Coordinates of C-alpha atoms in Angstrom, one line a residue:
X8 CA 113.5 103.4 65.2
X9 CA 110.6 105.4 63.9
X10 CA 111.9 108.5 65.5
X11 CA 115.4 108.1 64.1
X12 CA 113.9 107.5 60.6
X13 CA 111.7 110.5 60.8
X14 CA 114.5 112.7 62.1
X15 CA 116.8 111.6 59.2
X16 CA 114.1 112.4 56.7
X17 CA 113.5 115.8 58.3
X18 CA 117.3 116.5 58.2
X19 CA 117.4 115.6 54.5
X20 CA 114.4 117.9 53.7
X21 CA 116.1 120.8 55.5
X22 CA 119.3 120.2 53.7
X23 CA 117.5 120.3 50.3
X24 CA 115.9 123.6 51.3
X25 CA 119.3 124.9 52.4
X26 CA 120.8 124.0 49.0
X27 CA 117.9 125.7 47.2
X28 CA 118.4 128.9 49.2
X29 CA 122.2 129.4 49.4
X30 CA 123.0 129.8 45.7
X31 CA 120.7 132.8 45.5
X32 CA 123.4 134.8 47.5
X33 CA 126.4 133.4 45.6
X34 CA 128.2 135.3 42.9
X35 CA 129.2 133.7 39.6
X36 CA 132.8 132.5 39.3
X37 CA 135.1 134.0 36.6
X38 CA 134.6 132.5 33.1
X39 CA 138.1 131.0 33.0
X40 CA 138.1 127.2 33.4
X41 CA 140.7 126.0 35.9
X42 CA 142.6 122.8 35.9
X43 CA 141.3 119.9 38.1
X44 CA 143.4 120.8 41.2
X45 CA 144.0 124.5 40.5
X46 CA 142.6 127.0 43.0
X47 CA 141.9 130.5 42.0
X48 CA 142.7 132.2 45.3
X49 CA 141.8 135.7 44.2
X50 CA 138.5 134.6 43.0
X51 CA 137.9 132.7 46.2
X52 CA 138.8 135.7 48.4
X53 CA 136.6 137.9 46.4
X54 CA 133.7 135.5 46.6
X55 CA 134.0 135.0 50.3
X56 CA 134.3 138.7 51.0
X57 CA 131.2 139.5 49.1
X58 CA 129.0 136.4 49.3
X59 CA 129.6 135.1 52.8
X60 CA 129.4 138.4 54.5
X61 CA 125.9 138.8 53.2
X62 CA 124.6 135.3 53.8
X63 CA 126.3 134.2 57.0
X64 CA 123.4 135.3 59.1
X65 CA 121.1 133.2 57.0
X66 CA 123.6 130.2 57.2
X67 CA 123.7 130.4 61.0
X68 CA 119.9 130.7 61.2
X69 CA 119.4 127.7 59.0
X70 CA 122.2 125.5 60.3
X71 CA 121.6 126.0 64.0
X72 CA 118.2 124.2 64.1
X73 CA 119.7 121.3 62.1
X74 CA 122.6 121.0 64.5
X75 CA 120.3 121.1 67.5
X76 CA 118.0 118.4 65.9
X77 CA 120.9 116.2 65.2
X78 CA 122.3 116.5 68.7
X79 CA 118.8 115.8 70.3
X80 CA 118.2 112.7 68.3
X81 CA 121.7 111.2 68.1
X82 CA 123.0 111.9 71.6
X83 CA 121.4 109.6 74.3
X84 CA 121.6 111.7 77.4
X85 CA 120.0 109.0 79.5
X86 CA 122.7 106.6 78.4
X87 CA 125.3 109.2 79.3
X88 CA 124.1 109.2 82.9
X89 CA 123.4 105.5 83.0
X90 CA 126.9 104.5 81.9
X91 CA 128.8 107.1 83.7
X92 CA 129.4 104.7 86.6
X93 CA 131.3 102.5 84.2
X94 CA 134.1 105.1 84.0
X95 CA 137.1 104.1 86.0
X96 CA 138.2 107.3 87.8
X97 CA 141.9 107.8 88.3
X98 CA 141.8 110.9 90.4
X99 CA 139.7 112.1 93.3
X100 CA 138.3 114.8 91.0
X101 CA 137.1 112.1 88.6
X102 CA 135.6 110.1 91.4
X103 CA 133.7 113.1 92.7
X104 CA 132.4 114.0 89.2
X105 CA 131.3 110.4 88.7
X106 CA 129.4 110.4 92.0
X107 CA 127.8 113.7 91.3
X108 CA 126.6 112.6 87.9
X109 CA 125.2 109.4 89.3
X110 CA 123.4 111.3 92.1
X111 CA 122.0 113.7 89.4
X112 CA 120.6 110.6 87.5
X113 CA 119.0 109.3 90.7
X114 CA 117.5 112.7 91.5
X115 CA 116.0 112.8 88.0
X116 CA 114.4 109.4 88.7
X117 CA 113.2 110.6 92.0
X118 CA 111.6 113.6 90.4
X119 CA 109.8 111.4 87.9
X120 CA 108.5 109.1 90.6
X121 CA 107.3 112.0 92.7
X122 CA 105.5 113.5 89.7
X123 CA 103.8 110.2 89.1
X124 CA 102.7 110.0 92.7
X125 CA 101.4 113.6 92.6
X126 CA 99.4 112.8 89.5
X127 CA 97.9 109.7 91.3
X128 CA 96.9 111.9 94.3
X129 CA 95.2 114.4 92.0
X130 CA 93.3 111.6 90.2
X131 CA 92.2 110.1 93.5
X132 CA 91.2 113.6 94.8
X133 CA 89.2 114.2 91.6
X134 CA 87.5 110.8 92.0
X135 CA 86.4 111.6 95.5
X136 CA 85.2 115.1 94.7
X137 CA 83.5 114.2 91.5
X138 CA 85.0 117.2 89.7
X139 CA 87.0 116.1 86.6
X140 CA 87.7 119.7 85.5
X141 CA 90.4 120.4 88.1
X142 CA 93.1 118.9 85.9
X143 CA 93.5 117.1 82.6
X144 CA 92.3 113.5 82.3
X145 CA 94.9 111.0 83.3
X146 CA 96.4 108.6 80.7
X147 CA 94.8 105.2 80.4
X148 CA 97.6 103.5 82.3
X149 CA 97.2 105.8 85.4
X150 CA 95.4 104.3 88.4
X151 CA 92.2 106.0 89.2
X152 CA 92.6 105.6 93.0
X153 CA 95.4 105.7 95.5
X154 CA 95.0 103.8 98.8
X155 CA 96.7 104.9 102.0
X156 CA 98.9 101.8 101.9
X157 CA 100.0 102.6 98.3
X158 CA 100.9 106.1 99.3
X159 CA 102.9 104.8 102.3
X160 CA 104.7 102.4 100.1
X161 CA 105.6 105.1 97.6
X162 CA 106.9 107.4 100.3
X163 CA 109.1 104.6 101.7
X164 CA 110.5 104.0 98.2
X165 CA 111.4 107.7 98.0
X166 CA 113.1 107.5 101.4
X167 CA 115.2 104.6 100.2
X168 CA 116.0 106.3 96.9
X169 CA 117.2 109.3 99.0
X170 CA 119.5 107.0 100.8
X171 CA 121.0 105.9 97.4
X172 CA 121.5 109.5 96.5
X173 CA 123.3 110.1 99.8
X174 CA 125.5 107.1 99.2
X175 CA 126.3 108.3 95.7
X176 CA 127.4 111.7 96.9
X177 CA 129.4 110.3 99.8
X178 CA 131.1 107.6 97.7
X179 CA 133.8 110.0 96.4
X180 CA 134.9 110.7 100.0
X181 CA 135.1 107.1 101.1
X182 CA 138.7 106.3 100.2
X183 CA 140.9 106.5 103.4
X184 CA 138.2 108.4 105.3
X185 CA 136.7 106.2 108.0
X186 CA 134.6 108.9 109.5
X187 CA 132.8 109.5 106.2
X188 CA 132.4 105.8 105.7
X189 CA 130.8 105.5 109.1
X190 CA 128.4 108.3 108.2
X191 CA 127.6 106.4 105.0
X192 CA 126.9 103.2 106.8
X193 CA 124.4 105.1 109.0
X194 CA 122.6 106.7 106.0
X195 CA 119.8 104.2 106.0
X196 CA 117.1 105.6 108.3
X197 CA 115.4 103.4 110.8
X198 CA 111.9 103.5 109.3
X199 CA 110.3 101.8 112.3
X200 CA 111.3 104.9 114.3
X201 CA 108.9 106.9 112.2
X202 CA 106.1 104.5 112.8
X203 CA 106.2 103.2 109.3
X204 CA 105.3 99.6 108.7
X205 CA 104.1 99.1 105.1
X206 CA 103.9 95.3 105.5
X207 CA 102.2 95.3 108.9
X208 CA 100.0 92.4 110.0
X209 CA 96.4 92.4 109.1
X210 CA 94.4 93.0 112.2
X211 CA 92.0 90.2 113.2
X212 CA 88.4 91.4 113.5
X213 CA 87.3 92.0 117.0
X214 CA 84.1 90.1 116.4
X215 CA 83.3 87.4 113.9
X216 CA 80.2 85.5 112.9
X217 CA 80.4 82.1 114.4
X218 CA 78.1 79.3 115.4
X219 CA 78.4 76.7 118.2
X220 CA 79.3 73.1 117.3
X221 CA 77.3 71.0 119.6
X222 CA 76.8 67.5 118.2
X223 CA 73.7 65.5 119.2
X224 CA 74.4 62.2 120.9
X225 CA 74.9 59.3 118.4
X226 CA 74.6 61.4 115.3
X227 CA 77.4 61.4 112.8
X228 CA 78.5 62.9 109.5
X229 CA 80.8 60.7 107.5
X230 CA 83.5 62.8 105.6
X231 CA 83.9 61.9 102.0
X232 CA 86.6 63.8 100.0
X233 CA 87.8 62.5 96.7
X234 CA 88.7 65.3 94.3
X235 CA 92.3 66.5 93.9
X236 CA 95.3 66.2 96.2
X237 CA 95.8 66.9 99.9
X238 CA 95.2 70.7 99.8
X239 CA 91.8 70.1 98.1
X240 CA 90.9 67.5 100.7
X241 CA 91.7 69.8 103.6
X242 CA 89.4 72.5 102.1
X243 CA 86.8 69.7 101.7
X244 CA 87.3 68.7 105.3
X245 CA 87.0 72.2 106.6
X246 CA 83.6 72.5 104.8
X247 CA 82.6 69.1 106.3
X248 CA 83.2 70.6 109.8
X249 CA 80.9 73.5 108.9
X250 CA 78.2 71.1 107.7
X251 CA 78.6 68.9 110.8
X252 CA 78.1 72.0 113.0
X253 CA 75.0 73.1 111.1
X254 CA 73.6 69.5 111.3
X255 CA 74.6 69.1 114.9
X256 CA 76.7 65.9 114.2
X257 CA 80.1 64.5 115.1
X258 CA 82.5 64.4 112.1
X259 CA 84.0 61.0 111.3
X260 CA 87.3 61.2 109.5
X261 CA 87.8 58.7 106.6
X262 CA 90.0 55.7 106.8
X263 CA 93.6 55.9 105.4
X264 CA 92.6 53.0 103.1
X265 CA 90.0 55.3 101.5
X266 CA 91.7 58.8 101.9
X267 CA 94.8 60.4 103.3
X268 CA 96.0 59.6 106.9
X269 CA 95.0 62.9 108.4
X270 CA 96.3 62.3 111.8
X271 CA 99.9 62.3 110.4
X272 CA 99.5 66.0 109.2
X273 CA 96.7 67.4 111.4
X274 CA 96.4 67.9 115.1
X275 CA 93.1 66.0 115.7
X276 CA 93.3 66.4 119.5
X277 CA 93.8 70.1 119.0
X278 CA 90.4 70.3 117.2
X279 CA 88.5 68.7 120.0
X280 CA 90.4 70.9 122.6
X281 CA 89.5 74.0 120.7
X282 CA 85.7 73.2 121.0
X283 CA 85.9 71.8 124.5
X284 CA 84.1 68.7 123.4
X285 CA 84.3 65.7 121.2
X286 CA 83.5 67.0 117.7
X287 CA 85.8 64.9 115.5
X288 CA 86.8 61.2 115.7
X289 CA 89.1 58.9 113.6
X290 CA 87.7 56.1 111.5
X291 CA 89.3 53.5 113.7
X292 CA 87.6 54.8 116.7
X293 CA 84.2 54.8 114.9
X294 CA 84.9 51.3 113.7
X295 CA 85.7 50.0 117.2
X296 CA 82.6 51.6 118.5
X297 CA 80.3 50.1 115.8
X298 CA 82.1 46.8 115.6
X299 CA 80.7 45.1 112.5
X300 CA 77.6 47.2 112.0
X301 CA 79.0 50.1 110.2
X302 CA 76.4 51.7 107.9
X303 CA 75.8 55.0 106.2
X304 CA 72.0 55.3 106.7
X305 CA 71.5 58.2 104.4
X306 CA 73.8 59.1 101.5
X307 CA 72.4 62.3 99.9
X308 CA 74.8 64.2 97.7
X309 CA 75.5 67.9 97.7
X310 CA 77.2 67.7 94.3
X311 CA 74.9 66.5 91.5
X312 CA 77.3 65.5 88.7
X313 CA 78.8 63.0 89.2
X314 CA 76.8 62.3 92.4
X315 CA 79.0 63.0 95.4
X316 CA 82.0 62.9 93.1
X317 CA 82.1 59.2 93.7
X318 CA 83.2 56.7 91.1
X319 CA 83.0 52.9 91.1
X320 CA 86.5 52.7 92.6
X321 CA 85.7 54.8 95.6
X322 CA 82.4 53.0 96.2
X323 CA 84.3 49.7 96.1
X324 CA 86.8 51.0 98.7
X325 CA 84.0 52.0 101.0
X326 CA 82.4 48.6 100.8
X327 CA 85.8 46.9 101.4
X328 CA 86.0 48.8 104.7
X329 CA 82.9 47.0 105.9
X330 CA 80.5 49.9 105.4
X331 CA 77.1 49.2 104.0
X332 CA 75.5 51.9 101.9
X333 CA 72.0 53.0 101.5
X334 CA 70.5 54.5 98.4
X335 CA 72.5 57.4 97.0
X336 CA 70.3 60.4 96.2
X337 CA 71.1 64.0 95.0
X338 CA 69.9 67.0 97.0
X339 CA 69.6 69.3 93.9
X340 CA 69.4 67.2 90.7
X341 CA 69.0 70.3 88.6
X342 CA 72.5 71.4 89.4
X343 CA 73.8 68.7 87.1
X344 CA 73.1 71.1 84.2
X345 CA 75.1 74.0 85.7
X346 CA 78.6 74.9 84.8
X347 CA 79.1 76.6 88.1
X348 CA 77.7 75.8 91.5
X349 CA 74.9 78.0 92.8
X350 CA 75.7 80.0 95.9
X351 CA 73.7 78.7 98.9
X352 CA 73.2 79.7 102.5
X353 CA 73.1 77.8 105.8
X354 CA 69.3 77.4 105.6
X355 CA 69.6 75.5 102.3
X356 CA 71.9 73.0 104.0
X357 CA 69.7 72.4 107.1
X358 CA 66.6 72.2 104.9
X359 CA 68.1 69.4 102.8
X360 CA 70.3 67.4 105.1
X361 CA 68.9 67.8 108.7
X362 CA 67.6 64.4 109.7
X363 CA 67.4 62.0 112.6
X364 CA 69.4 59.2 110.8
X365 CA 72.3 58.0 112.8
X366 CA 75.0 58.3 110.1
X367 CA 74.7 60.4 107.0
X368 CA 77.1 61.4 104.2
X369 CA 76.9 64.3 101.8
X370 CA 79.8 63.5 99.6
X371 CA 82.7 65.7 98.4
X372 CA 82.2 69.4 99.4
X373 CA 85.4 70.9 97.8
X374 CA 83.3 72.7 95.1
X375 CA 80.4 73.5 97.4
X376 CA 79.7 77.2 97.5
X377 CA 78.0 77.8 100.9
X378 CA 78.4 81.0 102.9
X379 CA 81.8 81.7 101.4
X380 CA 82.5 85.0 103.3
X381 CA 81.5 83.3 106.5
X382 CA 83.6 80.3 106.0
X383 CA 86.7 82.4 104.9
X384 CA 86.8 84.4 108.1
X385 CA 90.0 84.3 110.1
X386 CA 89.6 81.3 112.4
X387 CA 86.7 79.9 110.3
X388 CA 82.9 80.0 110.8
X389 CA 82.7 78.1 114.0
X390 CA 83.0 79.3 117.6
X391 CA 86.1 78.0 119.4
X392 CA 88.8 79.2 121.8
X393 CA 91.8 78.8 119.4
X394 CA 93.2 81.0 116.6
X395 CA 92.4 78.2 114.1
X396 CA 91.0 74.8 114.7
X397 CA 92.3 73.0 111.6
X398 CA 96.1 73.3 111.8
X399 CA 99.3 71.2 111.3
X400 CA 100.3 68.6 113.9
X401 CA 102.4 69.7 116.9
X402 CA 105.5 67.9 115.5
X403 CA 105.2 69.6 112.1
X404 CA 104.7 73.0 113.8
X405 CA 107.8 72.6 116.0
X406 CA 109.9 71.4 113.0
X407 CA 108.9 74.4 111.0
X408 CA 109.8 76.8 113.9
X409 CA 113.2 75.1 114.2
X410 CA 113.8 75.4 110.4
X411 CA 113.0 79.2 110.6
X412 CA 115.3 79.6 113.5
X413 CA 118.1 77.8 111.7
X414 CA 117.9 79.2 108.2
X415 CA 115.6 82.2 108.0
X416 CA 115.3 84.2 111.2
X417 CA 112.4 86.5 112.2
X418 CA 112.2 88.5 109.0
X419 CA 111.6 86.6 105.8
X420 CA 109.3 86.4 102.7
X421 CA 107.8 83.0 101.7
X422 CA 107.2 82.3 98.0
X423 CA 105.0 79.5 96.8
X424 CA 106.2 79.2 93.2
X425 CA 104.0 76.6 91.5
X426 CA 105.2 75.4 88.1
X427 CA 104.6 71.7 87.5
X428 CA 101.5 71.3 85.3
X429 CA 100.7 75.0 85.8
X430 CA 101.7 76.1 82.3
X431 CA 98.8 74.3 80.6
X432 CA 96.4 74.9 83.6
X433 CA 97.0 78.7 83.6
X434 CA 97.0 79.2 79.9
X435 CA 93.5 77.5 79.7
X436 CA 92.1 80.3 82.0
X437 CA 90.7 83.6 80.8
X438 CA 93.8 85.3 82.3
X439 CA 97.0 83.2 82.5
X440 CA 98.8 82.9 85.8
X441 CA 102.0 81.4 84.4
X442 CA 104.8 84.0 84.3
X443 CA 108.1 84.0 82.5
X444 CA 111.0 83.8 85.0
X445 CA 112.3 87.4 84.3
X446 CA 108.8 88.9 84.8
X447 CA 108.4 86.8 88.0
X448 CA 111.7 88.0 89.3
X449 CA 110.7 91.7 88.8
X450 CA 107.5 91.1 90.7
X451 CA 109.3 89.4 93.6
X452 CA 111.9 92.2 93.8
X453 CA 109.1 94.7 94.2
X454 CA 107.7 92.8 97.2
X455 CA 111.2 92.5 98.7
X456 CA 111.7 96.2 98.4
X457 CA 108.4 96.9 100.3
X458 CA 109.1 94.2 102.9
X459 CA 112.8 95.0 103.3
X460 CA 113.5 91.3 104.1
X461 CA 116.9 89.7 103.7
X462 CA 115.8 86.2 102.6
X463 CA 113.0 84.3 100.7
X464 CA 111.8 80.9 101.6
X465 CA 111.1 79.1 98.3
X466 CA 108.4 76.4 98.3
X467 CA 108.3 75.1 94.7
X468 CA 108.0 72.1 92.4
X469 CA 110.1 73.9 89.7
X470 CA 113.2 72.2 88.2
X471 CA 116.7 73.5 89.0
X472 CA 117.0 75.2 85.6
X473 CA 114.1 77.5 86.5
X474 CA 115.0 78.1 90.1
X475 CA 118.6 78.8 89.3
X476 CA 117.6 81.4 86.7
X477 CA 115.1 82.9 89.1
X478 CA 117.8 83.2 91.8
X479 CA 120.2 85.0 89.5
X480 CA 117.6 87.6 88.8
X481 CA 116.3 88.3 92.3
X482 CA 118.6 91.2 92.9
X483 CA 117.9 94.5 94.8
X484 CA 120.5 97.3 94.9
X485 CA 123.2 95.1 93.5
X486 CA 122.6 92.5 96.2
X487 CA 121.3 89.0 95.5
X488 CA 118.4 88.0 97.8
X489 CA 118.9 84.3 98.6
X490 CA 116.1 81.8 97.7
X491 CA 116.3 79.2 100.5
X492 CA 114.8 75.7 100.0
X493 CA 114.6 72.9 102.6
X494 CA 117.8 70.8 102.3
X495 CA 117.7 67.1 102.0
X496 CA 117.7 65.3 105.3
X497 CA 121.1 64.4 106.9
X498 CA 121.8 63.0 110.3
X499 CA 124.1 65.9 111.1
X500 CA 121.4 68.6 111.0
X501 CA 119.0 68.5 113.9
X502 CA 116.2 70.8 112.9
X503 CA 114.1 68.0 111.5
X504 CA 115.0 65.3 114.1
X505 CA 111.5 65.3 115.6
X506 CA 109.9 64.1 112.4
X507 CA 112.4 61.2 111.9
X508 CA 112.3 60.2 115.5
X509 CA 108.6 59.8 115.2
X510 CA 108.7 58.0 111.9
X511 CA 107.2 60.9 109.9
X512 CA 110.3 61.9 108.0
X513 CA 110.3 61.3 104.2
X514 CA 106.5 61.3 104.0
X515 CA 105.5 63.5 101.1
X516 CA 102.3 64.7 102.7
X517 CA 104.1 65.5 105.9
X518 CA 106.8 67.5 103.9
X519 CA 104.0 69.3 102.0
X520 CA 102.4 70.4 105.3
X521 CA 105.8 71.4 106.6
X522 CA 106.3 73.7 103.6
X523 CA 102.8 75.2 104.3
X524 CA 103.7 75.8 107.9
X525 CA 107.0 77.5 107.1
X526 CA 105.2 79.8 104.6
X527 CA 102.5 80.5 107.1
X528 CA 105.1 81.7 109.6
X529 CA 106.6 84.3 107.2
X530 CA 106.3 88.1 107.5
X531 CA 105.1 88.3 103.9
X532 CA 103.7 85.6 101.6
X533 CA 103.7 85.5 97.8
X534 CA 101.4 82.8 96.5
X535 CA 100.4 81.2 93.2
X536 CA 97.0 82.3 91.9
X537 CA 94.7 79.3 91.3
X538 CA 96.6 77.0 93.7
X539 CA 94.8 75.3 96.6
X540 CA 98.2 74.9 98.2
X541 CA 98.5 78.7 98.3
X542 CA 94.9 78.9 99.5
X543 CA 95.5 76.6 102.5
X544 CA 98.6 78.7 103.5
X545 CA 96.5 81.9 103.3
X546 CA 93.8 80.2 105.5
X547 CA 96.5 79.4 108.1
X548 CA 97.9 83.0 108.0
X549 CA 94.5 84.5 108.5
X550 CA 93.8 82.2 111.4
X551 CA 97.2 82.7 113.1
X552 CA 97.3 86.4 112.5
X553 CA 100.4 86.3 110.4
X554 CA 98.8 87.7 107.2
X555 CA 100.4 90.9 106.0
X556 CA 99.2 93.9 104.0
X557 CA 101.9 93.0 101.5
X558 CA 100.7 89.4 101.0
X559 CA 99.7 88.9 97.3
X560 CA 99.7 86.5 94.4
X561 CA 102.8 86.5 92.2
X562 CA 102.6 89.4 89.8
X563 CA 99.1 90.2 91.0
X564 CA 97.2 92.4 88.6
X565 CA 99.6 91.7 85.7
X566 CA 99.3 89.5 82.7
X567 CA 102.2 87.4 81.5
X568 CA 104.2 89.4 79.0
X569 CA 104.3 86.4 76.7
X570 CA 101.7 83.6 76.4
X571 CA 102.1 80.5 74.3
X572 CA 99.3 79.4 71.9
X573 CA 97.0 76.6 72.8
X574 CA 97.5 73.1 71.5

């Protein structure tokens, strides 16, 4: 709008200058006054022959820039190319002209993309050489580095754009020509034949830092997880396994009357098999072993405020299980004044919690920040013979595989699209993670283009109004990419028969773990930043070796293009 306004003002100024200059070369008309509609032809001819012959060069010189300016500002050449495909050609010549113009438009886009890529390589080269004088400084929006994966992705996009250009040029020859149509169908190159795999799997490290878990006889750590939902509890449980290994104790899983029923979603036997010894036991097994003398001898809390994240309700539940509790102490009382937990190392844990008491508890560990890099390794921080020790039950894993074989196939993207309660949660953060549907769709399409996957598995708590809109916008090359959700159970479909046969069907925690498992099996995963559900999927993918170089959070690195005000 500003450019149109300024161009109009400029044109008016030039016209005023033109009116001021032209009369200087005109001759005065005869003194006789004419009637309103009377034309003095002789005078007109005389005026034209004398005046115009002398000033036409000036007129052309003055008017030509005005015409060029008007054409530049009022003719949208980009729109001309963009809308040329809307023309309905009636003849082969029209069809050919349409395809050529469309190909020209695509070539111009390709040129712009290649120039941007070239500029990024120059900036990256300057950054490495430390010589900023080789070329002008890049604009603020230009990335200052270019990774090899980014470069590969950009080249792949150019190859695919080249395919579009080929199709555009061949489209005018399609009608009634099967040989050309066959060539067009084969225009998409097999990128794998060139050794290109932008979304290849992340290689597991050859060696990892790991400690042996060798529990001492009759020494136990009682797991206590209270904060958040199942995903939080699984993270808490994984940290309890690390603490149990450091303290050389067998881990006792909590009772379903106090916590979730873990043996419905986790493969407990698998954990013990991975370590080749008894490292974990159910509460019922512990209760049977101790009969009526269950006691937590030492309850010292890692978390200071509130102590162990235990409230009166949870303490009452523990006592109702027949467990007697000793005095509850805090390992680091000074932490109660901190907004964020201090980072601690393994030596801090052994220094505070290593003891000869038979049964100890350290309380909720979800927020414990101990050896984060060590704990986050593929497979976890403990030495075992499996890809990952903490994984879904065998029945859930088989059901997930059957779902993938039925609905998705070997090449699909998984999307965890967290929405319920996320609007307020994300907007309270320094950088919001709640994206408008159109922006989310654009981000998803970019990943689809890199992964070249035909389908997306959608794990979401969003309502139909949001998912329907999202589905309508996830379109690549005029083709809608289906968002596939788990259908409701019916007796006709057999992919989930194992769960219902074993009385696990319809359990919300089982279905949540099933969703995680399907996502963990995908070629590429798009998660929700700030979601522990996403974090648990990423943990499984790291352990199983299914993590991809294209895995990312939804719209990673972007801010929502609109953010509502706080209440």
